[in-house]
Amino acid sequence: MDQNFQTSFIPKKPIVEERSSPSRPIGFLTIISIFVFFTMALSVGGVYFYKSILAKQITELGNSLNLAKNR
């Protein structure tokens, strides 16, 4: 009988070989489009907050105008 047999069922090598997917380089148009996207997102946010500030100022000026009329 062979005395050097292995009793473990754990494989030494993985059953499925892990392949590292080659990374694709980021293109120039991708960088430009990401920059444009974030610029537009910041612009939309800025316009939204500017609109709310203007609405608040209009309300305050209307109140002060009504107060001046009542005097």
Short mmCIF file of N, CA and C in Angstrom, two decimals:
data_model
loop_
_atom_site.label_atom_id
_atom_site.label_comp_id
_atom_site.label_asym_id
_atom_site.label_seq_id
_atom_site.Cartn_x
_atom_site.Cartn_y
_atom_site.Cartn_z
N MET A 1 0.83 -1.18 0.00
CA MET A 1 0.00 0.00 0.00
C MET A 1 0.87 1.24 0.00
N ASP A 2 0.32 2.25 -0.55
CA ASP A 2 1.03 3.53 -0.61
C ASP A 2 0.81 4.27 0.70
N GLN A 3 1.86 4.65 1.38
CA GLN A 3 1.76 5.31 2.68
C GLN A 3 1.65 6.83 2.57
N ASN A 4 1.86 7.42 1.42
CA ASN A 4 1.85 8.88 1.25
C ASN A 4 0.58 9.37 0.56
N PHE A 5 -0.55 8.84 0.91
CA PHE A 5 -1.78 9.32 0.29
C PHE A 5 -2.32 10.51 1.08
N GLN A 6 -3.08 11.32 0.37
CA GLN A 6 -3.58 12.57 0.95
C GLN A 6 -5.02 12.37 1.42
N THR A 7 -5.32 12.76 2.65
CA THR A 7 -6.65 12.56 3.19
C THR A 7 -7.51 13.82 3.12
N SER A 8 -6.96 14.92 2.66
CA SER A 8 -7.71 16.17 2.60
C SER A 8 -8.47 16.26 1.29
N PHE A 9 -9.70 16.79 1.38
CA PHE A 9 -10.49 17.00 0.17
C PHE A 9 -10.44 18.45 -0.29
N ILE A 10 -9.65 19.27 0.38
CA ILE A 10 -9.51 20.66 0.00
C ILE A 10 -8.53 20.74 -1.16
N PRO A 11 -8.97 21.26 -2.31
CA PRO A 11 -8.06 21.31 -3.45
C PRO A 11 -6.94 22.33 -3.23
N LYS A 12 -5.81 22.02 -3.77
CA LYS A 12 -4.67 22.92 -3.65
C LYS A 12 -4.78 24.09 -4.60
N LYS A 13 -5.38 23.87 -5.75
CA LYS A 13 -5.55 24.92 -6.76
C LYS A 13 -7.03 25.28 -6.83
N PRO A 14 -7.35 26.52 -7.15
CA PRO A 14 -8.76 26.87 -7.30
C PRO A 14 -9.37 26.13 -8.50
N ILE A 15 -10.63 25.80 -8.37
CA ILE A 15 -11.30 25.07 -9.44
C ILE A 15 -11.44 25.97 -10.67
N VAL A 16 -11.83 27.20 -10.44
CA VAL A 16 -11.96 28.17 -11.53
C VAL A 16 -10.81 29.15 -11.41
N GLU A 17 -10.10 29.31 -12.49
CA GLU A 17 -8.99 30.25 -12.47
C GLU A 17 -9.53 31.68 -12.47
N GLU A 18 -8.99 32.49 -11.59
CA GLU A 18 -9.41 33.89 -11.52
C GLU A 18 -8.59 34.69 -12.52
N ARG A 19 -9.29 35.32 -13.40
CA ARG A 19 -8.62 36.14 -14.40
C ARG A 19 -8.82 37.60 -14.04
N SER A 20 -7.77 38.32 -14.09
CA SER A 20 -7.91 39.75 -13.84
C SER A 20 -8.30 40.40 -15.15
N SER A 21 -9.41 41.13 -15.10
CA SER A 21 -9.88 41.78 -16.32
C SER A 21 -8.96 42.96 -16.63
N PRO A 22 -8.58 43.08 -17.87
CA PRO A 22 -7.70 44.20 -18.21
C PRO A 22 -8.45 45.52 -18.06
N SER A 23 -7.84 46.46 -17.40
CA SER A 23 -8.49 47.75 -17.19
C SER A 23 -8.41 48.57 -18.47
N ARG A 24 -9.53 49.18 -18.79
CA ARG A 24 -9.56 50.00 -19.99
C ARG A 24 -9.13 51.40 -19.62
N PRO A 25 -8.37 52.03 -20.46
CA PRO A 25 -7.98 53.41 -20.17
C PRO A 25 -9.18 54.34 -20.31
N ILE A 26 -9.19 55.37 -19.51
CA ILE A 26 -10.27 56.35 -19.56
C ILE A 26 -9.98 57.31 -20.70
N GLY A 27 -10.95 57.46 -21.57
CA GLY A 27 -10.76 58.29 -22.75
C GLY A 27 -10.94 59.76 -22.46
N PHE A 28 -10.48 60.56 -23.39
CA PHE A 28 -10.57 62.01 -23.27
C PHE A 28 -12.02 62.47 -23.25
N LEU A 29 -12.86 61.87 -24.09
CA LEU A 29 -14.28 62.26 -24.13
C LEU A 29 -15.00 61.89 -22.83
N THR A 30 -14.58 60.81 -22.21
CA THR A 30 -15.19 60.42 -20.93
C THR A 30 -14.89 61.45 -19.86
N ILE A 31 -13.65 61.91 -19.81
CA ILE A 31 -13.27 62.93 -18.83
C ILE A 31 -14.03 64.22 -19.08
N ILE A 32 -14.13 64.62 -20.34
CA ILE A 32 -14.86 65.85 -20.69
C ILE A 32 -16.33 65.72 -20.31
N SER A 33 -16.93 64.56 -20.61
CA SER A 33 -18.36 64.40 -20.30
C SER A 33 -18.61 64.38 -18.80
N ILE A 34 -17.72 63.78 -18.02
CA ILE A 34 -17.88 63.80 -16.56
C ILE A 34 -17.75 65.23 -16.03
N PHE A 35 -16.80 65.99 -16.56
CA PHE A 35 -16.62 67.37 -16.16
C PHE A 35 -17.87 68.20 -16.49
N VAL A 36 -18.41 68.01 -17.68
CA VAL A 36 -19.62 68.75 -18.09
C VAL A 36 -20.80 68.36 -17.21
N PHE A 37 -20.91 67.08 -16.88
CA PHE A 37 -22.02 66.62 -16.04
C PHE A 37 -21.97 67.28 -14.67
N PHE A 38 -20.80 67.26 -14.02
CA PHE A 38 -20.71 67.85 -12.69
C PHE A 38 -20.87 69.37 -12.73
N THR A 39 -20.39 70.00 -13.80
CA THR A 39 -20.58 71.44 -13.94
C THR A 39 -22.06 71.78 -14.08
N MET A 40 -22.77 71.00 -14.87
CA MET A 40 -24.20 71.25 -15.05
C MET A 40 -24.97 70.96 -13.75
N ALA A 41 -24.58 69.92 -13.03
CA ALA A 41 -25.25 69.60 -11.77
C ALA A 41 -25.05 70.73 -10.76
N LEU A 42 -23.85 71.26 -10.67
CA LEU A 42 -23.59 72.39 -9.77
C LEU A 42 -24.35 73.63 -10.21
N SER A 43 -24.45 73.85 -11.52
CA SER A 43 -25.18 75.01 -12.03
C SER A 43 -26.66 74.91 -11.70
N VAL A 44 -27.23 73.74 -11.88
CA VAL A 44 -28.66 73.55 -11.58
C VAL A 44 -28.91 73.78 -10.10
N GLY A 45 -28.03 73.26 -9.25
CA GLY A 45 -28.17 73.48 -7.81
C GLY A 45 -28.06 74.95 -7.45
N GLY A 46 -27.11 75.65 -8.08
CA GLY A 46 -26.94 77.08 -7.82
C GLY A 46 -28.15 77.89 -8.25
N VAL A 47 -28.70 77.56 -9.41
CA VAL A 47 -29.89 78.29 -9.90
C VAL A 47 -31.08 78.02 -8.99
N TYR A 48 -31.21 76.80 -8.50
CA TYR A 48 -32.32 76.47 -7.60
C TYR A 48 -32.24 77.30 -6.32
N PHE A 49 -31.05 77.36 -5.72
CA PHE A 49 -30.91 78.14 -4.49
C PHE A 49 -31.03 79.64 -4.75
N TYR A 50 -30.55 80.11 -5.91
CA TYR A 50 -30.68 81.52 -6.25
C TYR A 50 -32.15 81.88 -6.42
N LYS A 51 -32.93 80.98 -7.01
CA LYS A 51 -34.36 81.21 -7.18
C LYS A 51 -35.05 81.34 -5.82
N SER A 52 -34.67 80.48 -4.87
CA SER A 52 -35.30 80.56 -3.55
C SER A 52 -34.89 81.84 -2.83
N ILE A 53 -33.66 82.28 -3.01
CA ILE A 53 -33.22 83.54 -2.40
C ILE A 53 -33.98 84.71 -2.99
N LEU A 54 -34.16 84.71 -4.32
CA LEU A 54 -34.91 85.80 -4.96
C LEU A 54 -36.36 85.82 -4.50
N ALA A 55 -36.97 84.66 -4.38
CA ALA A 55 -38.37 84.60 -3.91
C ALA A 55 -38.48 85.15 -2.49
N LYS A 56 -37.49 84.84 -1.65
CA LYS A 56 -37.49 85.35 -0.29
C LYS A 56 -37.33 86.86 -0.27
N GLN A 57 -36.45 87.39 -1.12
CA GLN A 57 -36.25 88.84 -1.19
C GLN A 57 -37.49 89.55 -1.70
N ILE A 58 -38.17 88.97 -2.69
CA ILE A 58 -39.40 89.57 -3.22
C ILE A 58 -40.46 89.63 -2.13
N THR A 59 -40.57 88.58 -1.34
CA THR A 59 -41.54 88.57 -0.24
C THR A 59 -41.21 89.64 0.79
N GLU A 60 -39.93 89.74 1.14
CA GLU A 60 -39.53 90.75 2.13
C GLU A 60 -39.75 92.16 1.61
N LEU A 61 -39.43 92.41 0.35
CA LEU A 61 -39.65 93.75 -0.23
C LEU A 61 -41.13 94.08 -0.34
N GLY A 62 -41.95 93.05 -0.67
CA GLY A 62 -43.40 93.27 -0.71
C GLY A 62 -43.95 93.62 0.65
N ASN A 63 -43.44 92.95 1.68
CA ASN A 63 -43.89 93.26 3.04
C ASN A 63 -43.47 94.67 3.45
N SER A 64 -42.25 95.06 3.11
CA SER A 64 -41.80 96.40 3.47
C SER A 64 -42.55 97.46 2.68
N LEU A 65 -42.93 97.14 1.43
CA LEU A 65 -43.72 98.08 0.62
C LEU A 65 -45.12 98.25 1.22
N ASN A 66 -45.74 97.16 1.62
CA ASN A 66 -47.06 97.25 2.26
C ASN A 66 -46.99 98.03 3.58
N LEU A 67 -45.92 97.84 4.33
CA LEU A 67 -45.73 98.57 5.57
C LEU A 67 -45.58 100.07 5.31
N ALA A 68 -44.84 100.40 4.26
CA ALA A 68 -44.66 101.82 3.91
C ALA A 68 -45.97 102.44 3.43
N LYS A 69 -46.80 101.69 2.71
CA LYS A 69 -48.08 102.20 2.24
C LYS A 69 -49.03 102.46 3.41
N ASN A 70 -48.96 101.62 4.42
CA ASN A 70 -49.86 101.76 5.56
C ASN A 70 -49.47 102.94 6.47
N ARG A 71 -48.30 103.44 6.37
CA ARG A 71 -47.88 104.56 7.21
C ARG A 71 -48.47 105.80 6.69
#
